[in-house]
Short mmCIF file of C-alpha atoms and ligand atoms in Angstrom, two decimals:
data_model
loop_
_atom_site.label_atom_id
_atom_site.label_comp_id
_atom_site.label_asym_id
_atom_site.label_seq_id
_atom_site.Cartn_x
_atom_site.Cartn_y
_atom_site.Cartn_z
CA MET A 28 -0.04 -0.01 -0.01
CA THR A 29 1.31 3.44 -0.84
CA GLU A 30 -0.28 6.88 -0.58
CA ILE A 31 -1.01 8.51 -3.90
CA LEU A 32 -1.68 12.21 -4.55
CA GLU A 33 -3.63 12.55 -7.74
CA ILE A 34 -3.70 16.05 -9.39
CA TRP A 35 -5.63 17.34 -12.33
CA GLY A 36 -3.64 20.36 -13.60
CA GLY A 37 -4.19 23.34 -15.68
CA HIS A 38 -6.44 25.34 -13.33
CA PRO A 39 -5.20 28.78 -11.99
CA LEU A 40 -5.12 29.17 -8.16
CA CYS A 41 -7.11 31.93 -6.61
CA GLY A 42 -7.97 32.88 -3.04
CA THR A 43 -6.51 33.30 0.43
CA VAL A 44 -4.75 30.79 2.71
CA LYS A 45 -3.32 30.98 6.25
CA ILE A 46 0.32 29.95 6.76
CA PRO A 47 0.74 27.60 9.71
CA SER A 48 3.58 27.54 12.21
CA ALA A 49 6.92 26.37 10.82
CA LYS A 50 7.77 22.64 11.05
CA ASN A 51 11.38 23.68 11.52
CA SER A 52 10.47 25.76 14.46
CA VAL A 53 7.98 23.40 16.03
CA LEU A 54 10.30 20.37 16.03
CA PRO A 55 13.19 22.10 17.97
CA LEU A 56 10.66 23.61 20.33
CA LEU A 57 9.07 20.17 21.05
CA ALA A 58 12.67 18.89 21.85
CA ALA A 59 13.33 22.02 23.94
CA SER A 60 10.23 21.23 26.14
CA VAL A 61 12.31 18.35 27.65
CA LEU A 62 14.25 21.02 29.51
CA CYS A 63 11.20 22.70 30.97
CA GLN A 64 10.03 21.98 34.57
CA GLU A 65 6.54 23.28 33.86
CA LYS A 66 3.75 22.93 31.22
CA VAL A 67 4.52 24.00 27.72
CA CYS A 68 1.74 24.92 25.29
CA LEU A 69 2.56 25.40 21.61
CA GLU A 70 -0.06 27.01 19.34
CA LYS A 71 -0.94 26.89 15.70
CA VAL A 72 1.02 23.56 15.43
CA PRO A 73 0.37 21.81 12.03
CA ASP A 74 -0.55 18.15 12.24
CA LEU A 75 2.55 16.79 10.38
CA SER A 76 3.98 13.21 10.60
CA ASP A 77 7.25 14.80 11.89
CA VAL A 78 5.31 16.29 14.70
CA GLN A 79 3.76 12.99 15.51
CA VAL A 80 7.26 11.47 15.64
CA SER A 81 8.41 14.13 18.11
CA LEU A 82 5.30 13.64 20.31
CA ALA A 83 6.16 9.86 20.22
CA LEU A 84 9.71 10.61 21.21
CA LEU A 85 8.47 12.75 24.08
CA ARG A 86 6.15 9.99 25.33
CA GLU A 87 8.98 7.42 25.15
CA LEU A 88 10.94 9.65 27.49
CA GLY A 89 8.03 9.74 29.92
CA VAL A 90 6.81 13.21 29.05
CA SER A 91 3.02 13.66 28.67
CA ALA A 92 2.37 15.19 25.13
CA ARG A 93 -1.02 15.62 23.69
CA GLN A 94 -2.77 17.53 20.87
CA SER A 95 -5.87 19.48 21.20
CA GLY A 96 -6.90 20.92 17.76
CA ASP A 97 -3.80 22.85 16.63
CA ARG A 98 -2.39 23.14 20.27
CA VAL A 99 0.21 20.82 21.71
CA LEU A 100 0.36 20.46 25.55
CA ILE A 101 3.41 19.13 27.09
CA THR A 102 3.62 18.24 30.81
CA PRO A 103 7.00 17.23 31.94
CA GLY A 104 7.59 14.11 34.18
CA ARG A 105 9.82 14.31 37.25
CA GLN A 106 12.05 11.54 36.17
CA LEU A 107 12.65 11.05 32.45
CA LYS A 108 14.03 8.08 30.64
CA SER A 109 17.19 8.67 28.74
CA SER A 110 16.96 6.23 25.90
CA LEU A 111 15.51 7.04 22.35
CA SER A 112 14.37 4.01 20.31
CA THR A 113 16.10 3.28 17.05
CA GLU A 114 12.69 3.01 15.42
CA MET A 115 11.75 6.55 16.27
CA MET A 116 15.25 8.00 15.65
CA HIS A 117 15.14 6.63 12.14
CA LYS A 118 11.88 8.28 11.28
CA MET A 119 13.25 11.76 10.94
CA ARG A 120 16.35 13.91 10.92
CA ALA A 121 15.14 16.29 13.69
CA SER A 122 15.19 13.30 16.16
CA VAL A 123 18.81 14.34 16.72
CA LEU A 124 17.53 17.49 18.46
CA PHE A 125 16.50 15.37 21.38
CA LEU A 126 20.01 14.38 22.35
CA ALA A 127 21.12 17.60 23.92
CA PRO A 128 18.04 18.23 26.00
CA VAL A 129 17.93 14.74 27.45
CA LEU A 130 21.65 14.72 28.11
CA SER A 131 21.44 18.11 29.83
CA ARG A 132 18.39 17.12 31.92
CA MET A 133 19.36 13.46 32.77
CA GLY A 134 23.18 13.35 32.56
CA SER A 135 23.11 10.70 29.83
CA VAL A 136 21.35 9.70 26.66
CA ASP A 137 21.58 6.83 24.16
CA ALA A 138 20.16 6.84 20.68
CA SER A 139 20.91 5.73 17.19
CA LEU A 140 21.68 8.01 14.20
CA PRO A 141 18.76 10.04 12.83
CA GLY A 142 16.89 9.22 9.67
CA GLY A 143 15.40 11.81 7.34
CA CYS A 144 15.16 12.77 3.64
CA LYS A 145 17.95 11.30 1.52
CA LEU A 146 19.46 14.46 0.26
CA GLY A 147 23.12 13.13 0.43
CA ALA A 148 25.40 12.46 3.49
CA ARG A 149 23.94 14.25 6.55
CA PRO A 150 26.52 13.71 9.27
CA ILE A 151 26.07 14.85 12.92
CA ASP A 152 29.77 15.48 13.66
CA ILE A 153 29.28 19.17 14.61
CA HIS A 154 26.53 18.34 17.00
CA LEU A 155 28.74 15.68 18.70
CA ASP A 156 31.97 17.70 18.49
CA GLY A 157 30.23 20.68 20.20
CA LEU A 158 28.63 18.55 23.01
CA GLU A 159 32.07 16.95 23.62
CA LYS A 160 33.62 20.41 24.06
CA MET A 161 30.92 21.04 26.66
CA GLY A 162 32.00 18.07 28.55
CA ALA A 163 30.07 15.10 27.17
CA SER A 164 31.76 11.70 26.68
CA ILE A 165 30.78 9.89 23.58
CA HIS A 166 30.93 6.30 22.55
CA TRP A 167 29.38 3.95 20.08
CA HIS A 168 28.27 0.38 20.70
CA GLU A 169 26.53 -1.75 18.08
CA GLU A 170 25.24 1.27 16.13
CA ARG A 171 24.02 3.08 19.25
CA LEU A 172 25.36 6.27 20.46
CA TYR A 173 25.96 6.86 24.17
CA LEU A 174 26.57 10.27 25.59
CA ARG A 175 27.33 10.91 29.22
CA ALA A 176 27.75 14.06 31.33
CA PRO A 177 27.06 12.83 34.89
CA HIS A 178 28.10 16.07 36.43
CA GLY A 179 26.27 18.26 33.95
CA LEU A 180 27.37 20.15 30.86
CA GLN A 181 29.90 22.96 31.12
CA GLY A 182 29.71 26.19 29.04
CA ALA A 183 32.34 26.54 26.34
CA GLU A 184 33.47 28.72 23.52
CA TYR A 185 32.97 26.80 20.25
CA THR A 186 33.25 27.51 16.61
CA LEU A 187 31.06 25.59 14.23
CA ARG A 188 32.93 24.17 11.16
CA CYS A 189 29.91 25.26 9.00
CA PRO A 190 26.71 27.02 10.02
CA SER A 191 24.53 24.04 10.51
CA VAL A 192 20.92 24.71 11.57
CA GLY A 193 20.58 21.57 13.58
CA ALA A 194 23.96 21.77 15.22
CA THR A 195 23.40 25.42 16.20
CA GLU A 196 20.00 24.28 17.84
CA THR A 197 21.72 21.29 19.54
CA LEU A 198 24.29 23.48 21.09
CA LEU A 199 21.81 26.16 22.10
CA LEU A 200 19.75 23.41 23.92
CA ALA A 201 22.94 22.10 25.44
CA ALA A 202 24.13 25.53 26.72
CA VAL A 203 20.82 26.89 28.03
CA CYS A 204 21.05 24.91 31.25
CA ALA A 205 24.82 24.19 31.26
CA ARG A 206 27.13 25.65 34.04
CA GLY A 207 28.63 28.97 33.01
CA THR A 208 28.84 30.82 29.63
CA THR A 209 28.73 29.35 26.18
CA ILE A 210 29.77 31.38 23.10
CA LEU A 211 28.97 29.83 19.67
CA HIS A 212 30.89 31.26 16.72
CA GLY A 213 29.83 30.56 13.05
CA ALA A 214 26.27 29.85 14.17
CA ALA A 215 23.49 29.41 11.64
CA ARG A 216 21.21 32.50 11.42
CA GLU A 217 17.88 30.97 10.24
CA PRO A 218 14.73 32.61 11.66
CA GLU A 219 13.82 29.20 13.34
CA ILE A 220 17.00 29.55 15.41
CA THR A 221 15.93 33.05 16.50
CA ASP A 222 12.51 31.52 17.42
CA LEU A 223 14.06 28.72 19.45
CA ALA A 224 16.21 31.31 21.32
CA LYS A 225 13.16 33.45 21.89
CA PHE A 226 11.21 30.49 23.27
CA LEU A 227 13.97 29.59 25.53
CA GLY A 228 14.11 33.16 26.65
CA VAL A 229 10.44 33.20 27.50
CA CYS A 230 11.18 30.03 29.62
CA GLY A 231 13.87 31.77 31.56
CA GLY A 232 16.97 31.09 29.41
CA ARG A 233 19.56 33.82 28.96
CA ILE A 234 20.57 33.99 25.28
CA THR A 235 21.73 36.96 23.17
CA GLY A 236 22.86 37.19 19.55
CA ALA A 237 20.57 34.60 18.11
CA GLY A 238 20.13 35.46 14.45
CA THR A 239 23.75 36.49 14.08
CA GLU A 240 26.96 34.40 13.75
CA THR A 241 27.86 34.75 17.40
CA ILE A 242 25.47 33.52 20.17
CA ARG A 243 26.13 33.99 23.80
CA VAL A 244 24.35 31.75 26.43
CA GLU A 245 24.59 32.18 30.21
CA GLY A 246 23.49 28.90 31.63
CA VAL A 247 20.58 28.81 34.03
CA PRO A 248 19.74 25.94 36.46
CA SER A 249 16.30 25.12 34.90
CA LEU A 250 13.62 26.47 32.59
CA PHE A 251 9.95 27.25 33.37
CA GLY A 252 7.09 26.46 31.02
CA ALA A 253 5.39 28.83 28.51
CA THR A 254 2.58 29.25 26.04
CA TYR A 255 4.11 30.14 22.68
CA THR A 256 3.20 30.47 19.05
CA PRO A 257 6.12 29.54 16.70
CA ILE A 258 6.85 31.64 13.60
CA ALA A 259 5.14 31.03 10.26
CA ASP A 260 6.37 28.39 7.91
CA ARG A 261 8.41 30.20 5.22
CA ILE A 262 8.69 26.97 3.24
CA VAL A 263 4.91 26.36 3.13
CA ALA A 264 4.58 30.06 2.09
CA ALA A 265 7.19 29.47 -0.64
CA THR A 266 5.29 26.38 -1.72
CA VAL A 267 2.07 28.33 -2.21
CA ALA A 268 3.89 31.28 -3.91
CA CYS A 269 5.67 28.85 -6.33
CA ALA A 270 2.47 26.92 -7.05
CA CYS A 271 0.64 30.25 -7.95
CA ALA A 272 3.56 31.16 -10.17
CA ALA A 273 3.40 27.80 -11.85
CA ALA A 274 -0.32 27.51 -12.37
CA GLY A 275 -1.19 31.24 -12.62
CA GLY A 276 -3.83 33.15 -10.72
CA CYS A 277 -3.72 35.42 -7.53
CA VAL A 278 -3.20 34.08 -4.09
CA THR A 279 -2.94 35.88 -0.73
CA MET A 280 -0.97 34.28 2.12
CA GLN A 281 -2.00 35.42 5.58
CA ASP A 282 -0.10 35.31 8.85
CA VAL A 283 3.32 35.52 7.23
CA ARG A 284 5.79 38.30 6.85
CA ALA A 285 7.36 38.78 3.38
CA GLU A 286 10.90 39.20 4.90
CA LEU A 287 10.76 35.51 6.10
CA PHE A 288 10.89 34.23 2.42
CA ALA A 289 12.17 37.41 0.68
CA PRO A 290 14.68 35.60 -1.58
CA VAL A 291 11.90 33.38 -2.96
CA LEU A 292 9.61 36.32 -3.61
CA ASP A 293 12.39 38.27 -5.27
CA VAL A 294 13.14 35.51 -7.75
CA LEU A 295 9.43 35.00 -8.53
CA GLU A 296 9.13 38.87 -9.17
CA LYS A 297 12.16 38.57 -11.45
CA ALA A 298 10.35 35.73 -13.31
CA GLY A 299 7.39 37.97 -13.92
CA CYS A 300 5.03 37.67 -11.01
CA ASN A 301 3.48 40.70 -9.28
CA ILE A 302 4.07 40.60 -5.45
CA ARG A 303 2.29 42.79 -2.82
CA ARG A 304 3.97 42.82 0.57
CA GLU A 305 1.85 43.96 3.47
CA GLU A 306 2.21 43.43 7.17
CA GLU A 307 1.62 39.73 8.02
CA ARG A 308 0.26 39.32 4.41
CA VAL A 309 1.67 38.59 1.01
CA THR A 310 -0.13 38.44 -2.30
CA ILE A 311 1.26 36.91 -5.52
CA GLU A 312 -0.19 37.28 -8.91
CA ARG A 313 0.91 35.67 -12.14
CA ARG A 314 -1.17 36.54 -15.37
CA ASP A 315 1.52 36.48 -18.06
CA LEU A 316 4.14 33.91 -19.13
CA LEU A 317 7.04 33.52 -16.73
CA HIS A 318 10.62 34.35 -17.74
CA GLY A 319 13.71 32.32 -17.04
CA VAL A 320 15.84 33.80 -14.32
CA GLY A 321 19.38 32.60 -15.06
CA LEU A 322 21.37 31.24 -12.11
CA VAL A 323 19.86 30.95 -8.64
CA GLU A 324 22.14 29.59 -5.90
CA THR A 325 20.95 28.41 -2.51
CA GLY A 326 22.73 29.28 0.65
CA THR A 327 22.40 29.67 4.44
CA TYR A 328 20.00 32.28 5.68
CA PRO A 329 19.42 35.05 4.48
CA GLU A 330 20.30 33.53 1.04
CA PHE A 331 17.84 31.48 -1.05
CA PRO A 332 16.66 28.50 1.09
CA THR A 333 17.70 25.03 -0.04
CA ASP A 334 14.23 23.68 0.83
CA ALA A 335 12.64 26.06 -1.67
CA ALA A 336 14.93 24.99 -4.45
CA PRO A 337 12.78 22.22 -5.93
CA LEU A 338 9.67 24.37 -5.44
CA LEU A 339 11.05 27.16 -7.45
CA ALA A 340 12.36 24.72 -10.08
CA ALA A 341 8.69 23.42 -10.51
CA ALA A 342 7.48 26.91 -11.14
CA LEU A 343 10.30 27.75 -13.64
CA LEU A 344 9.40 24.70 -15.72
CA GLN A 345 6.61 26.97 -17.09
CA ALA A 346 9.08 29.78 -17.85
CA ASN A 347 10.18 31.08 -21.30
CA GLY A 348 14.01 31.36 -21.04
CA GLU A 349 16.64 29.36 -19.16
CA SER A 350 17.18 28.90 -15.50
CA CYS A 351 19.66 27.00 -13.40
CA ILE A 352 19.22 26.23 -9.70
CA GLN A 353 22.49 25.33 -7.92
CA ASP A 354 22.11 23.72 -4.41
CA THR A 355 25.12 24.46 -2.32
CA ILE A 356 23.83 22.67 0.86
CA PHE A 357 22.77 19.20 -0.20
CA PRO A 358 24.13 17.11 -3.07
CA LYS A 359 20.90 15.30 -3.87
CA ARG A 360 18.30 18.03 -3.61
CA PHE A 361 16.77 17.44 -7.05
CA ALA A 362 15.57 13.83 -6.96
CA CYS A 363 12.36 15.32 -8.38
CA ALA A 364 14.05 15.88 -11.73
CA GLU A 365 12.99 12.45 -12.90
CA GLY A 366 9.34 13.27 -12.30
CA PHE A 367 9.69 16.69 -14.00
CA GLY A 368 11.16 14.85 -16.99
CA ALA A 369 8.23 12.39 -17.05
CA MET A 370 5.91 15.40 -17.29
CA GLY A 371 7.72 16.54 -20.43
CA ALA A 372 9.90 19.25 -18.83
CA ARG A 373 13.34 19.85 -20.39
CA VAL A 374 15.57 19.54 -17.38
CA ARG A 375 19.11 18.35 -16.93
CA LEU A 376 20.70 17.42 -13.58
CA GLN A 377 24.45 17.93 -13.24
CA ASP A 378 25.78 17.25 -9.80
CA ALA A 379 23.75 19.50 -7.47
CA ALA A 380 22.58 21.91 -10.23
CA LEU A 381 19.36 21.62 -12.15
CA TYR A 382 19.29 23.17 -15.60
CA ILE A 383 15.82 24.09 -16.86
CA ASN A 384 15.34 24.76 -20.61
CA SER A 385 12.50 26.71 -21.93
CA GLY A 386 9.81 25.78 -24.34
CA ALA A 387 8.49 22.59 -22.87
CA ILE A 388 4.72 22.09 -22.52
CA THR A 389 4.25 19.90 -19.45
CA HIS A 390 1.68 17.15 -19.19
CA GLY A 391 0.43 14.89 -16.40
CA ALA A 392 2.41 11.67 -15.65
CA MET A 393 2.96 8.87 -13.26
CA THR A 394 5.61 10.05 -10.76
CA CYS A 395 7.00 9.11 -7.34
CA ALA A 396 7.93 11.42 -4.43
CA GLN A 397 11.41 10.61 -3.17
CA ASP A 398 11.65 13.22 -0.43
CA LEU A 399 9.50 15.93 1.25
CA ARG A 400 10.22 19.08 -0.82
CA GLY A 401 10.78 17.11 -3.97
CA GLY A 402 7.29 15.56 -3.54
CA ALA A 403 5.75 19.09 -3.02
CA ALA A 404 7.67 20.26 -6.10
CA LEU A 405 5.99 17.47 -8.18
CA ALA A 406 2.57 18.58 -6.90
CA ILE A 407 3.35 22.16 -7.96
CA ALA A 408 4.49 20.98 -11.43
CA ALA A 409 1.31 18.91 -11.57
CA LEU A 410 -0.93 21.85 -10.84
CA ALA A 411 0.46 23.65 -13.90
CA ALA A 412 0.61 20.52 -16.25
CA THR A 413 -2.31 19.53 -18.45
CA GLY A 414 -4.04 16.32 -17.52
CA LYS A 415 -3.70 13.95 -14.54
CA THR A 416 -0.53 13.32 -12.50
CA GLU A 417 -0.16 10.58 -9.92
CA ILE A 418 2.46 11.08 -7.14
CA ARG A 419 3.19 7.87 -5.43
CA ASP A 420 4.83 7.69 -1.99
CA ALA A 421 3.01 10.85 -1.13
CA PHE A 422 3.55 10.11 2.64
CA TYR A 423 6.84 12.05 2.27
CA ILE A 424 4.78 15.18 1.67
CA LYS A 425 2.87 14.73 5.07
CA ARG A 426 6.25 15.19 6.85
CA GLY A 427 5.97 18.94 6.07
CA TYR A 428 2.46 19.74 5.02
CA ALA A 429 -0.53 18.85 7.26
CA ASP A 430 -2.88 18.56 4.27
CA LEU A 431 -1.52 19.69 0.93
CA LYS A 432 -4.67 18.45 -0.80
CA SER A 433 -6.99 20.81 1.20
CA LEU A 434 -4.52 23.65 1.04
CA PHE A 435 -4.62 23.68 -2.76
CA ARG A 436 -8.30 22.73 -3.07
CA GLN A 437 -9.26 25.88 -1.27
CA LEU A 438 -7.46 27.78 -4.00
CA GLY A 439 -9.24 25.95 -6.74
CA GLY A 440 -6.59 23.14 -7.28
CA LYS A 441 -7.91 19.74 -8.22
CA MET A 442 -6.39 17.13 -6.07
CA ARG A 443 -7.28 13.97 -4.10
CA MET A 444 -5.23 11.65 -1.78
CA PHE A 445 -5.87 7.82 -1.60
CA LYS A 446 -4.15 4.67 -0.76
CA LYS A 447 -3.41 1.87 -3.18
C1 LIG B 29 17.74 21.96 8.69
C2 LIG B 29 16.23 21.96 8.32
C3 LIG B 29 16.13 21.54 6.81
C4 LIG B 29 16.97 22.43 5.89
C5 LIG B 29 18.30 22.52 6.43
C6 LIG B 29 19.26 23.61 5.71
C7 LIG B 29 15.16 21.22 10.34
C8 LIG B 29 14.33 20.24 11.03
N1 LIG B 29 15.60 20.95 9.11
O1 LIG B 29 18.25 20.64 8.54
O2 LIG B 29 14.75 21.58 6.43
O3 LIG B 29 16.97 21.91 4.62
O4 LIG B 29 18.36 22.89 7.85
O5 LIG B 29 18.64 24.86 5.84
O6 LIG B 29 15.33 22.39 10.72
N2 LIG B 29 26.33 19.14 8.38
C9 LIG B 29 27.49 18.48 8.65
N3 LIG B 29 27.66 18.09 10.03
C10 LIG B 29 26.81 18.22 10.93
C11 LIG B 29 25.56 18.90 10.63
C12 LIG B 29 25.40 19.35 9.29
O7 LIG B 29 28.37 18.23 7.84
O8 LIG B 29 26.95 17.89 12.07
C13 LIG B 29 26.12 19.54 6.91
C14 LIG B 29 24.88 18.79 6.32
O9 LIG B 29 25.35 17.61 5.74
C15 LIG B 29 24.59 19.83 5.28
C16 LIG B 29 24.81 21.22 5.91
O10 LIG B 29 25.73 20.95 6.96
O11 LIG B 29 25.25 19.67 4.03
C17 LIG B 29 23.60 21.84 6.35
O12 LIG B 29 22.86 21.03 7.21
P1 LIG B 29 22.04 21.54 8.43
O13 LIG B 29 22.02 23.06 8.39
O14 LIG B 29 22.52 20.91 9.73
O15 LIG B 29 20.67 20.98 8.18
P2 LIG B 29 19.56 20.28 9.18
O16 LIG B 29 19.58 20.93 10.48
O17 LIG B 29 19.73 18.85 9.12
#
């Protein structure tokens, strides 16, 4: 049995959608809640499969975690377990974010390597190296990782080899309740990191500099609870914007600030879309043919986000003129190129660069999602193509979109999801 997303393309998208809280903010906040001694309530949380995995990880640790509509309520236990099952660790990359909070709170943690989308090698060496600098001992036994810090973690000055989002979050989570001061150099600057620091601050953490390359953390003995609404999902917003650019029409996105996904909007504007940026609201309109945009390179924030690379590619399949999207973060970002080709697109994959030639008229096809954003990119391409497209293994898409079918249906897209 696989989940199939079926799409009938060729209909412009029109209307208004609300952008939910960001997956990449919610997941670290759920891991951070392990450090809180009081109740945590997160609001506007989308019902994603990755959120379900995080809740299952919390329950494995002995934390009570329940959903009520789009709220998640977490009640800490007094004594937590310190072991994370291989099964849950393998289900997503963000499971690695549980290591530091459990280690900090319990003095030890054992787990296996995290799973996640196959975008190329995704080591966790920076996470582990930083934790080691903060006093953790690390050893491996039969593919399980054992971290120990029986006397607690110690603040340290540490330079990240590259600005990894996950490693910056791990080290923030390790530092917030460590003894003394931690200074992180070369930190990632993504808005989700700023959001994590803000949440930790609301819970009593003492963090300055999040959103810059240097973050300073004064360790505190423990954290309180909080009620918190994470920031909007800039990648869901980019998905809606790219879909409107691909299929044509006019769509307003509410509850999202344009600065959060400015590089995506800038490229879509260059391709010929009209964009209206208002406070907490962005409108995109595409009436005429799109133009090719030449070279777009992804990078760390505030550059063009890697997660939006396949989404933009799907829109640019409709452009007149050439484009090339070069991903500098992950070597296998464009597994969706095969599906684009099956739809009649003239694309060529060379290493981590996708070349898109103009002049192709795309049509529906049988395709298969191979990762989360690539699956969403196939859906965007299908919305603009003529005829019917089937996307197999659509469960990947549920990792980052609570209900993609309903999201696009409310804009006039024709989609259904079924199992076969
Ligand atoms: C996060 C996001 C993901 C996004 C990515 C880049 C979450 C849950 N996921 O993933 O959607 O695509 O940021 O913006 O927030 N690296 C190492 N060693 C490490 C850690 C990372 O070499 O210890 C490398 C990775 O292989 C990759 C690069 O650094 O090439 C960036 O990865 P990273 O920023 O860590 O991405 P994630 O946190 O996994």
